[in-house]
Short mmCIF file of C-alpha atoms in Angstrom, two decimals:
data_model
loop_
_atom_site.label_atom_id
_atom_site.label_comp_id
_atom_site.label_asym_id
_atom_site.label_seq_id
_atom_site.Cartn_x
_atom_site.Cartn_y
_atom_site.Cartn_z
CA MET A 1 72.64 77.97 111.85
CA THR A 2 72.01 78.40 115.57
CA ASP A 3 74.01 80.65 117.84
CA ARG A 4 75.57 77.65 119.50
CA GLN A 5 76.64 76.17 116.19
CA LEU A 6 78.33 79.43 115.25
CA LYS A 7 80.10 79.48 118.63
CA ILE A 8 81.28 75.90 118.07
CA ILE A 9 82.66 76.84 114.65
CA GLU A 10 84.55 79.77 116.19
CA ILE A 11 86.01 77.56 118.94
CA VAL A 12 87.12 74.84 116.54
CA LYS A 13 88.56 77.40 114.14
CA GLN A 14 90.66 78.92 116.90
CA SER A 15 91.58 75.89 118.98
CA GLY A 16 91.13 72.88 116.70
CA PRO A 17 91.84 70.03 116.78
CA ILE A 18 89.76 69.95 119.93
CA THR A 19 87.68 67.20 121.54
CA SER A 20 83.94 67.43 122.07
CA GLU A 21 84.65 67.26 125.81
CA GLN A 22 86.79 70.39 125.63
CA ILE A 23 84.18 72.21 123.52
CA ALA A 24 81.49 71.24 126.02
CA THR A 25 83.57 72.62 128.89
CA LEU A 26 84.16 75.92 127.06
CA LEU A 27 80.44 76.30 126.39
CA SER A 28 79.37 75.06 129.84
CA VAL A 29 77.08 72.40 128.43
CA THR A 30 77.12 68.61 128.48
CA ARG A 31 78.56 66.52 125.67
CA ALA A 32 75.09 65.10 125.09
CA THR A 33 73.77 68.61 124.40
CA LEU A 34 76.48 69.20 121.86
CA ARG A 35 76.05 65.94 119.99
CA PRO A 36 73.34 67.05 117.52
CA ASP A 37 75.19 70.30 116.77
CA LEU A 38 78.45 68.52 116.11
CA ALA A 39 76.63 65.99 113.91
CA ILE A 40 75.14 68.77 111.81
CA LEU A 41 78.41 70.67 111.51
CA THR A 42 80.30 67.53 110.55
CA MET A 43 77.71 66.39 108.05
CA SER A 44 77.52 69.77 106.41
CA GLY A 45 81.27 69.60 105.85
CA ILE A 46 82.10 72.62 107.99
CA LEU A 47 83.87 70.55 110.65
CA ASP A 48 85.59 67.22 110.37
CA ALA A 49 86.54 64.81 113.16
CA ARG A 50 89.35 62.30 113.56
CA PRO A 51 89.27 59.59 116.22
CA LYS A 52 91.53 60.35 119.20
CA VAL A 53 92.39 63.76 117.72
CA GLY A 54 89.19 65.75 117.78
CA TYR A 55 87.28 68.20 115.64
CA PHE A 56 88.95 70.51 113.18
CA TYR A 57 87.71 73.24 110.88
CA VAL A 58 87.27 72.55 107.17
CA GLY A 59 85.15 75.54 106.29
CA ILE A 60 82.78 76.45 103.57
CA ASP A 61 84.31 77.88 100.43
CA GLU A 62 84.22 81.50 101.57
CA ASN A 63 86.27 82.83 98.68
CA ASN A 64 83.92 81.36 96.16
CA LEU A 65 80.90 82.81 97.94
CA ILE A 66 82.51 86.24 98.06
CA ALA A 67 83.52 86.14 94.41
CA LYS A 68 79.97 85.21 93.43
CA LYS A 69 78.50 88.02 95.49
CA LEU A 70 80.88 90.62 94.10
CA ARG A 71 80.28 89.48 90.54
CA SER A 72 76.52 89.59 90.98
CA LYS A 73 76.44 93.37 91.40
CA LYS A 74 75.65 95.27 88.22
CA VAL A 75 76.93 98.65 87.06
CA GLU A 76 73.40 100.11 86.93
CA ASP A 77 72.93 99.37 90.64
CA LEU A 78 75.95 101.41 91.68
CA MET A 79 76.49 104.12 89.07
CA SER A 80 76.31 107.79 90.01
CA LEU A 81 75.39 110.91 88.06
CA PRO A 82 77.84 111.94 85.34
CA VAL A 83 79.23 115.45 84.92
CA VAL A 84 79.10 116.53 81.28
CA VAL A 85 80.31 119.51 79.25
CA GLY A 86 80.12 120.28 75.54
CA GLU A 87 83.22 120.11 73.31
CA GLU A 88 83.14 123.88 72.89
CA ALA A 89 83.60 124.54 76.65
CA THR A 90 87.01 126.07 77.36
CA VAL A 91 89.64 124.26 79.41
CA TYR A 92 89.14 126.92 82.11
CA ASP A 93 85.36 126.34 82.19
CA THR A 94 85.98 122.62 82.49
CA ILE A 95 88.32 123.15 85.45
CA VAL A 96 85.67 125.32 87.11
CA THR A 97 83.09 122.57 86.49
CA ILE A 98 85.41 119.97 88.07
CA PHE A 99 85.57 122.10 91.23
CA LEU A 100 81.90 123.07 91.32
CA GLU A 101 80.77 119.47 90.88
CA ASP A 102 83.64 118.09 92.97
CA THR A 103 84.32 115.33 90.48
CA GLY A 104 87.46 113.64 89.21
CA SER A 105 86.57 113.42 85.52
CA VAL A 106 84.27 115.20 83.11
CA PHE A 107 82.65 113.56 80.09
CA VAL A 108 82.44 115.54 76.88
CA THR A 109 79.55 115.34 74.40
CA ASP A 110 78.75 116.62 70.95
CA GLY A 111 75.14 116.59 69.77
CA GLY A 112 74.13 114.44 72.75
CA PHE A 113 76.68 111.71 72.10
CA LEU A 114 79.82 110.92 74.11
CA THR A 115 82.94 112.11 72.30
CA GLY A 116 85.58 112.39 75.02
CA VAL A 117 86.76 112.27 78.62
CA VAL A 118 88.96 114.70 80.50
CA SER A 119 90.48 114.08 83.94
CA ARG A 120 92.02 116.25 86.65
CA LYS A 121 95.38 114.93 85.47
CA ASP A 122 94.76 116.11 81.88
CA LEU A 123 93.63 119.50 83.12
CA LEU A 124 96.61 119.90 85.45
CA LYS A 125 99.00 119.04 82.62
CA ASN A 126 97.42 121.67 80.40
CA ALA A 127 97.07 124.27 83.14
CA ILE A 128 100.87 124.40 83.45
CA GLY A 129 101.55 123.69 79.77
CA GLY A 130 101.57 127.27 78.57
CA ILE A 131 98.37 127.14 76.51
CA ASP A 132 95.68 129.81 76.93
CA ILE A 133 93.18 127.82 79.00
CA ASN A 134 90.61 130.62 78.56
CA LYS A 135 90.56 130.13 74.79
CA ILE A 136 91.35 126.49 74.04
CA PRO A 137 88.20 124.31 73.94
CA VAL A 138 88.23 121.10 75.96
CA GLY A 139 87.66 119.14 72.73
CA ILE A 140 91.31 119.83 71.84
CA ILE A 141 92.85 118.34 74.99
CA MET A 142 90.40 115.55 75.89
CA THR A 143 90.90 111.84 75.31
CA ARG A 144 88.70 111.15 72.30
CA ARG A 145 86.65 108.11 71.29
CA PRO A 146 87.49 105.35 70.47
CA ASN A 147 90.32 105.67 73.03
CA ILE A 148 87.86 105.79 75.91
CA VAL A 149 87.11 103.02 78.36
CA MET A 150 83.33 102.66 78.74
CA ALA A 151 80.97 100.53 80.82
CA PHE A 152 77.46 99.22 80.14
CA PRO A 153 74.57 99.09 82.62
CA ASP A 154 74.38 95.28 82.82
CA GLU A 155 78.12 94.69 83.25
CA ASN A 156 79.42 93.26 86.52
CA ILE A 157 80.92 95.85 88.80
CA SER A 158 84.03 93.69 89.25
CA ASP A 159 84.69 93.70 85.50
CA VAL A 160 84.47 97.48 85.48
CA ALA A 161 86.77 97.70 88.51
CA ARG A 162 89.27 95.65 86.50
CA LYS A 163 88.98 98.05 83.53
CA ILE A 164 89.56 101.04 85.82
CA ILE A 165 92.70 99.44 87.22
CA GLU A 166 94.09 98.19 83.92
CA HIS A 167 93.55 101.46 82.06
CA GLU A 168 94.58 103.59 85.05
CA VAL A 169 91.55 105.87 84.88
CA ASP A 170 89.58 107.47 87.70
CA SER A 171 86.15 106.70 86.30
CA VAL A 172 84.36 105.35 83.25
CA PRO A 173 81.16 106.60 81.59
CA VAL A 174 78.22 104.18 81.65
CA VAL A 175 76.68 104.29 78.18
CA GLU A 176 74.10 102.79 75.90
CA HIS A 177 74.32 102.62 72.13
CA VAL A 178 71.46 104.52 70.47
CA LYS A 179 70.37 105.13 66.90
CA ARG A 180 68.23 108.23 66.57
CA GLU A 181 65.42 108.95 64.14
CA ASP A 182 67.70 111.29 62.21
CA GLY A 183 69.92 108.28 61.44
CA LYS A 184 72.79 109.37 63.71
CA GLU A 185 74.13 106.82 66.14
CA GLY A 186 76.48 106.88 69.08
CA TYR A 187 76.75 106.40 72.83
CA LYS A 188 74.41 108.18 75.21
CA ILE A 189 75.80 108.75 78.72
CA LEU A 190 73.68 107.19 81.47
CA GLY A 191 75.99 107.49 84.45
CA LYS A 192 79.45 107.06 85.84
CA ILE A 193 81.39 104.44 87.78
CA SER A 194 84.41 105.77 89.66
CA LYS A 195 86.80 104.29 92.18
CA ILE A 196 84.67 105.92 94.84
CA ASN A 197 81.62 103.85 93.82
CA ILE A 198 83.75 100.73 94.21
CA ALA A 199 85.10 101.85 97.59
CA ARG A 200 81.53 102.61 98.76
CA PHE A 201 80.29 99.18 97.72
CA PHE A 202 83.26 97.66 99.52
CA VAL A 203 82.43 99.52 102.73
CA GLU A 204 78.76 98.54 102.41
CA LEU A 205 79.71 94.86 102.12
CA ALA A 206 82.07 95.12 105.07
CA GLY A 207 79.15 96.36 107.18
CA GLU A 208 79.34 98.23 110.44
CA MET B 1 80.29 69.90 100.47
CA THR B 2 80.06 67.44 97.63
CA ASP B 3 79.44 68.36 94.00
CA ARG B 4 75.95 66.91 94.17
CA GLN B 5 75.11 68.93 97.25
CA LEU B 6 76.21 72.10 95.49
CA LYS B 7 74.08 71.16 92.47
CA ILE B 8 71.08 70.58 94.74
CA ILE B 9 71.56 73.99 96.33
CA GLU B 10 71.66 75.60 92.88
CA ILE B 11 68.48 73.81 91.77
CA VAL B 12 66.57 74.70 94.91
CA LYS B 13 67.80 78.30 94.75
CA GLN B 14 66.53 78.66 91.20
CA SER B 15 63.39 76.54 91.25
CA GLY B 16 62.37 76.24 94.90
CA PRO B 17 60.00 75.29 96.38
CA ILE B 18 60.66 72.00 94.67
CA THR B 19 59.97 68.39 95.70
CA SER B 20 62.68 65.80 96.19
CA GLU B 21 61.13 63.86 93.33
CA GLN B 22 61.62 66.80 90.98
CA ILE B 23 65.20 67.30 92.15
CA ALA B 24 65.89 63.60 91.62
CA THR B 25 64.54 63.80 88.07
CA LEU B 26 66.69 66.84 87.26
CA LEU B 27 69.80 65.08 88.56
CA SER B 28 68.88 61.70 87.03
CA VAL B 29 69.21 59.87 90.35
CA THR B 30 66.73 58.09 92.61
CA ARG B 31 65.07 59.77 95.59
CA ALA B 32 66.84 57.27 97.82
CA THR B 33 70.21 58.50 96.56
CA LEU B 34 69.29 62.07 97.34
CA ARG B 35 67.99 61.41 100.84
CA PRO B 36 71.30 61.75 102.74
CA ASP B 37 72.26 64.91 100.80
CA LEU B 38 68.92 66.53 101.50
CA ALA B 39 69.19 65.56 105.15
CA ILE B 40 72.58 67.21 105.43
CA LEU B 41 71.51 70.35 103.61
CA THR B 42 68.39 70.66 105.73
CA MET B 43 70.18 70.04 108.99
CA SER B 44 72.90 72.52 108.19
CA GLY B 45 70.22 75.15 107.68
CA ILE B 46 71.00 75.77 104.01
CA LEU B 47 67.71 74.28 102.81
CA ASP B 48 64.39 74.00 104.56
CA ALA B 49 61.43 71.75 103.71
CA ARG B 50 57.71 72.10 104.18
CA PRO B 51 55.31 69.16 103.87
CA LYS B 52 53.41 69.09 100.59
CA VAL B 53 55.37 72.14 99.36
CA GLY B 54 58.93 70.98 98.97
CA TYR B 55 62.43 72.25 99.60
CA PHE B 56 63.35 75.92 99.56
CA TYR B 57 66.58 77.83 99.94
CA VAL B 58 67.43 79.50 103.24
CA GLY B 59 71.12 80.09 102.65
CA ILE B 60 74.14 80.53 104.77
CA ASP B 61 74.70 84.05 105.98
CA GLU B 62 76.78 85.14 102.99
CA ASN B 63 76.79 88.80 103.93
CA ASN B 64 78.22 88.06 107.32
CA LEU B 65 80.94 85.86 105.81
CA ILE B 66 81.86 88.56 103.32
CA ALA B 67 81.91 91.29 105.94
CA LYS B 68 84.22 89.19 108.10
CA LYS B 69 86.57 88.51 105.21
CA LEU B 70 86.76 92.15 104.18
CA ARG B 71 87.34 93.27 107.74
CA SER B 72 90.11 90.74 108.25
CA LYS B 73 92.43 92.41 105.72
CA LYS B 74 94.95 94.79 107.24
CA VAL B 75 96.36 98.02 105.84
CA GLU B 76 99.91 96.67 105.92
CA ASP B 77 98.92 93.81 103.61
CA LEU B 78 97.68 96.14 100.87
CA MET B 79 99.58 99.42 101.16
CA SER B 80 101.74 100.67 98.32
CA LEU B 81 104.84 102.89 98.21
CA PRO B 82 104.28 106.54 99.14
CA VAL B 83 105.51 109.47 97.08
CA VAL B 84 107.14 112.10 99.29
CA VAL B 85 108.55 115.60 98.81
CA GLY B 86 110.07 118.07 101.28
CA GLU B 87 108.17 121.19 102.35
CA GLU B 88 110.65 123.36 100.48
CA ALA B 89 109.83 121.79 97.07
CA THR B 90 108.05 124.27 94.80
CA VAL B 91 104.46 123.74 93.65
CA TYR B 92 105.84 123.24 90.13
CA ASP B 93 108.31 120.55 91.31
CA THR B 94 105.47 118.82 93.11
CA ILE B 95 103.34 118.80 89.96
CA VAL B 96 106.26 117.30 88.04
CA THR B 97 106.65 114.65 90.75
CA ILE B 98 102.93 113.80 90.48
CA PHE B 99 103.37 113.16 86.76
CA LEU B 100 106.69 111.33 87.00
CA GLU B 101 105.42 109.01 89.72
CA ASP B 102 101.92 108.84 88.24
CA THR B 103 100.31 109.29 91.63
CA GLY B 104 97.20 111.11 92.86
CA SER B 105 98.61 112.59 96.06
CA VAL B 106 102.01 113.52 97.41
CA PHE B 107 102.93 113.45 101.08
CA VAL B 108 105.08 116.23 102.46
CA THR B 109 107.70 115.80 105.18
CA ASP B 110 109.91 118.02 107.28
CA GLY B 111 112.88 116.47 109.08
CA GLY B 112 111.61 112.98 108.27
CA PHE B 113 108.16 113.50 109.78
CA LEU B 114 104.85 113.83 107.95
CA THR B 115 103.69 117.44 107.90
CA GLY B 116 101.22 117.62 105.01
CA VAL B 117 99.42 116.16 102.01
CA VAL B 118 98.82 117.70 98.60
CA SER B 119 96.47 116.28 95.96
CA ARG B 120 96.01 116.77 92.20
CA LYS B 121 92.96 118.84 93.09
CA ASP B 122 95.02 121.20 95.34
CA LEU B 123 97.66 121.54 92.65
CA LEU B 124 95.12 122.22 89.90
CA LYS B 125 93.46 124.91 92.03
CA ASN B 126 96.81 126.62 92.59
CA ALA B 127 98.02 126.16 89.01
CA ILE B 128 95.18 128.38 87.79
CA GLY B 129 95.11 130.58 90.89
CA GLY B 130 97.58 133.19 89.72
CA ILE B 131 100.40 132.35 92.16
CA ASP B 132 103.97 131.83 90.89
CA ILE B 133 104.13 128.03 91.05
CA ASN B 134 107.88 128.16 90.36
CA LYS B 135 108.51 130.09 93.55
CA ILE B 136 105.85 129.13 96.09
CA PRO B 137 106.88 126.10 98.20
CA VAL B 138 104.40 123.25 98.52
CA GLY B 139 104.38 123.78 102.31
CA ILE B 140 102.28 126.92 101.71
CA ILE B 141 99.45 125.23 99.81
CA MET B 142 99.35 121.73 101.33
CA THR B 143 96.82 120.45 103.82
CA ARG B 144 98.75 120.50 107.08
CA ARG B 145 98.70 118.25 110.14
CA PRO B 146 96.55 117.81 112.20
CA ASN B 147 94.01 118.22 109.35
CA ILE B 148 95.26 115.07 107.64
CA VAL B 149 93.50 111.71 107.57
CA MET B 150 96.02 108.96 108.38
CA ALA B 151 95.98 105.17 108.60
CA PHE B 152 97.94 102.73 110.72
CA PRO B 153 99.45 99.40 109.57
CA ASP B 154 97.19 97.20 111.71
CA GLU B 155 93.93 98.94 110.83
CA ASN B 156 91.29 97.07 108.83
CA ILE B 157 91.22 98.01 105.17
CA SER B 158 87.45 98.54 105.36
CA ASP B 159 87.87 101.16 108.10
CA VAL B 160 90.37 103.00 105.95
CA ALA B 161 88.06 102.76 102.92
CA ARG B 162 85.39 104.41 105.08
CA LYS B 163 87.81 107.22 106.04
CA ILE B 164 88.67 107.81 102.38
CA ILE B 165 84.98 108.09 101.48
CA GLU B 166 83.97 110.24 104.44
CA HIS B 167 86.83 112.69 104.08
CA GLU B 168 86.67 112.69 100.27
CA VAL B 169 90.38 112.11 99.79
CA ASP B 170 92.18 110.06 97.13
CA SER B 171 94.59 108.38 99.49
CA VAL B 172 95.84 108.35 103.07
CA PRO B 173 99.39 108.00 104.38
CA VAL B 174 100.10 104.90 106.45
CA VAL B 175 102.13 106.04 109.43
CA GLU B 176 103.70 105.02 112.71
CA HIS B 177 104.33 107.28 115.66
CA VAL B 178 108.03 107.51 116.52
CA LYS B 179 110.05 109.24 119.18
CA ARG B 180 113.65 109.76 118.13
CA GLU B 181 116.77 109.84 120.26
CA ASP B 182 116.97 113.61 119.81
CA GLY B 183 113.63 113.86 121.65
CA LYS B 184 111.61 114.85 118.57
CA GLU B 185 108.45 112.91 117.86
CA GLY B 186 106.04 112.63 114.99
CA TYR B 187 104.67 110.33 112.32
CA LYS B 188 106.96 108.42 109.99
CA ILE B 189 105.43 107.52 106.61
CA LEU B 190 105.41 103.77 105.92
CA GLY B 191 103.14 103.60 102.87
CA LYS B 192 99.94 104.69 101.24
CA ILE B 193 96.41 103.38 100.80
CA SER B 194 94.52 104.84 97.86
CA LYS B 195 91.22 104.05 96.19
CA ILE B 196 93.19 102.01 93.68
CA ASN B 197 94.43 99.65 96.43
CA ILE B 198 90.82 99.11 97.46
CA ALA B 199 89.70 98.53 93.86
CA ARG B 200 92.56 96.05 93.37
CA PHE B 201 91.61 94.10 96.48
CA PHE B 202 88.02 94.08 95.28
CA VAL B 203 89.03 92.63 91.90
CA GLU B 204 91.25 90.06 93.59
CA LEU B 205 88.33 88.90 95.77
CA ALA B 206 86.00 88.76 92.77
CA GLY B 207 88.45 86.37 91.11
CA GLU B 208 88.70 85.57 87.46
#
């Protein structure tokens, strides 16, 4: 679309219905100059015209375009590095890790496979709960599989955003299912999607 | 835009460059039937054609449309209820409030005006820090004005999302500046924008 066509759309959006004469005056051009632009905008369905009334804005289906764009983004394109501890780490060590890595959640593994998730909220609850956080291993207080919400690399980011909202979690581990040569199988952690990844993508889309 | 025009766009997007003959075959119509649609799509700048090559997709400026839409949403349209405690509340009481209200941050007021913010992270740090959380008031450990990131009701949601990312906070209070009859002035808390509000808006835009 040309600059002038975009200007016409803006004018009609704000002041429609408006005659071609009025648009011409606002743009300081002749009606003859405008005619091809108005023809294109009308034929493409962006504007419509009614005799003796003028041009009005119909619009392209913005919401549909936006939905498509948001759904086209995959988890693997946005995920960040996960923070992981072993099940044997103490609650205190896990709290220290949360601060050192400045993260909201820590994923817990055993033998290379995901076994649990622990959040700031879980840690806070236990820090004031009267247990000895220097002795109790994180494996005791974490949320354990299968009660964990997970994401996969080729999932849409909007589906994962929905999971995060519905399950009221700060982040989800991005995993792939693997079967090792020793016959053991489970989920390997590839990354993390948190609310901050979603907010960053949002800001990126909104531009400068 | 008509259904057929949308179908043509899809075909050209996926298979372009493609001749009008090939498009006609795919849609089971004659080239003559397609001619007006192709004219409209070419004139509106969505498709372009090169002799002996065929039609190819140019596209409408989706990114610009999306950016506009995201920037058009105001804080007041998305904000949720704030959770507030007085400065004299103990750290322990504040932790209990965080769990009861299931929130990530608590705003602190004195005489009706915003004076501070305290997050799960601040509370966790203090819960293991060796202070008596049953005695120390939250006013001692909170982040105090003017070191607080705030939002205003008529700000764009994307600007607030940027603030949340840049300042690495979970949420910001939505405030208005008031001057009371007694001469005191400050910020009254109207609501809260958190990462979850942004994620919810994102999911809403992405649709079903």
